[in-house]
């Protein structure tokens, strides 16, 4: 992975910071991370905030309606039922780049680690 990446994050309510950090490290290693991006209802949760602090990056949250409009390669019916969008991790990773006026592309599709799902996007 060249340059800083955006990590999209999907999780059940109240995820543990340690689980998020372990999942992100498994995928990104020691690579540079620009932010964690997720659904707005997870963004302020203590585990997400604590994981972002470990990486010294902000958390960006997006509404389910915003996430649902993003075309992703691996939409999921379970996420659609649970949170109102077929993608959280992949869609959030791509949307974060748009927030900075850039286009992103997925370099790691959604990958599940227990109850944590991670996807990674780099600038196109």
mmCIF file of N, CA and C in Angstrom, residues 4 8 12 23 29 34-35 39 42 51 56 61 63-65 69 74-75 81 89 91 96 99-100 121-122:
data_model
loop_
_atom_site.group_PDB
_atom_site.id
_atom_site.type_symbol
_atom_site.label_atom_id
_atom_site.label_comp_id
_atom_site.label_asym_id
_atom_site.label_seq_id
_atom_site.Cartn_x
_atom_site.Cartn_y
_atom_site.Cartn_z
ATOM 1 N N UNK A 4 -1.120 7.073 2.374
ATOM 2 C CA UNK A 4 -2.100 6.823 3.425
ATOM 3 C C UNK A 4 -3.400 6.304 2.824
ATOM 4 N N UNK A 8 -12.366 1.661 5.972
ATOM 5 C CA UNK A 8 -13.800 1.597 6.224
ATOM 6 C C UNK A 8 -14.052 0.533 7.273
ATOM 7 N N UNK A 12 -20.739 -4.391 14.869
ATOM 8 C CA UNK A 12 -21.955 -4.433 15.674
ATOM 9 C C UNK A 12 -21.853 -3.338 16.731
ATOM 10 N N UNK A 23 -7.977 -5.927 13.815
ATOM 11 C CA UNK A 23 -8.479 -6.139 12.453
ATOM 12 C C UNK A 23 -7.790 -5.196 11.470
ATOM 13 N N UNK A 29 -1.337 -3.508 8.359
ATOM 14 C CA UNK A 29 -0.011 -3.633 8.969
ATOM 15 C C UNK A 29 0.367 -2.329 9.635
ATOM 16 N N UNK A 34 -5.244 7.337 6.928
ATOM 17 C CA UNK A 34 -5.713 8.722 6.910
ATOM 18 C C UNK A 34 -6.893 8.932 7.858
ATOM 19 N N UNK A 35 -7.793 7.958 7.934
ATOM 20 C CA UNK A 35 -8.930 8.044 8.849
ATOM 21 C C UNK A 35 -9.618 6.693 8.937
ATOM 22 N N UNK A 39 -20.382 4.101 9.618
ATOM 23 C CA UNK A 39 -21.729 4.653 9.679
ATOM 24 C C UNK A 39 -21.813 5.610 10.867
ATOM 25 N N UNK A 42 -22.024 4.503 14.577
ATOM 26 C CA UNK A 42 -20.866 3.863 15.209
ATOM 27 C C UNK A 42 -19.747 4.861 15.507
ATOM 28 N N UNK A 51 -9.976 3.309 19.124
ATOM 29 C CA UNK A 51 -9.164 2.727 18.047
ATOM 30 C C UNK A 51 -8.576 3.837 17.181
ATOM 31 N N UNK A 56 -4.072 7.577 15.742
ATOM 32 C CA UNK A 56 -3.935 9.038 15.671
ATOM 33 C C UNK A 56 -4.578 9.589 14.402
ATOM 34 N N UNK A 61 -18.038 9.753 10.075
ATOM 35 C CA UNK A 61 -19.280 8.990 10.024
ATOM 36 C C UNK A 61 -20.177 9.464 8.890
ATOM 37 N N UNK A 63 -24.194 8.907 7.056
ATOM 38 C CA UNK A 63 -25.546 8.403 7.233
ATOM 39 C C UNK A 63 -25.800 7.186 6.366
ATOM 40 N N UNK A 64 -26.727 6.345 6.800
ATOM 41 C CA UNK A 64 -27.069 5.142 6.037
ATOM 42 C C UNK A 64 -27.520 5.496 4.630
ATOM 43 N N UNK A 65 -28.240 6.619 4.477
ATOM 44 C CA UNK A 65 -28.706 7.021 3.155
ATOM 45 C C UNK A 65 -27.539 7.360 2.225
ATOM 46 N N UNK A 69 -26.116 4.901 -1.297
ATOM 47 C CA UNK A 69 -25.998 5.400 -2.674
ATOM 48 C C UNK A 69 -24.664 5.037 -3.338
ATOM 49 N N UNK A 74 -19.405 -5.627 -3.055
ATOM 50 C CA UNK A 74 -19.886 -6.706 -2.184
ATOM 51 C C UNK A 74 -20.990 -6.238 -1.240
ATOM 52 N N UNK A 75 -22.157 -5.845 -1.779
ATOM 53 C CA UNK A 75 -23.241 -5.434 -0.890
ATOM 54 C C UNK A 75 -23.729 -6.627 -0.074
ATOM 55 N N UNK A 81 -30.504 -4.913 6.193
ATOM 56 C CA UNK A 81 -31.573 -5.106 7.172
ATOM 57 C C UNK A 81 -31.207 -4.459 8.511
ATOM 58 N N UNK A 89 -18.553 -0.769 5.457
ATOM 59 C CA UNK A 89 -17.091 -0.662 5.353
ATOM 60 C C UNK A 89 -16.639 -0.195 3.970
ATOM 61 N N UNK A 91 -18.433 1.148 1.423
ATOM 62 C CA UNK A 91 -19.011 2.447 1.052
ATOM 63 C C UNK A 91 -18.370 3.588 1.828
ATOM 64 N N UNK A 96 -15.219 8.560 2.115
ATOM 65 C CA UNK A 96 -14.251 9.414 2.818
ATOM 66 C C UNK A 96 -13.361 10.149 1.825
ATOM 67 N N UNK A 99 -15.050 13.114 0.434
ATOM 68 C CA UNK A 99 -15.114 14.223 1.391
ATOM 69 C C UNK A 99 -13.949 15.188 1.163
ATOM 70 N N UNK A 100 -12.819 14.675 0.674
ATOM 71 C CA UNK A 100 -11.642 15.514 0.403
ATOM 72 C C UNK A 100 -11.552 15.889 -1.071
ATOM 73 N N UNK A 121 -9.458 1.664 1.126
ATOM 74 C CA UNK A 121 -9.456 2.385 -0.148
ATOM 75 C C UNK A 121 -8.255 3.328 -0.177
ATOM 76 N N UNK A 122 -7.668 3.434 -1.366
ATOM 77 C CA UNK A 122 -6.581 4.399 -1.566
ATOM 78 C C UNK A 122 -7.053 5.432 -2.584
#
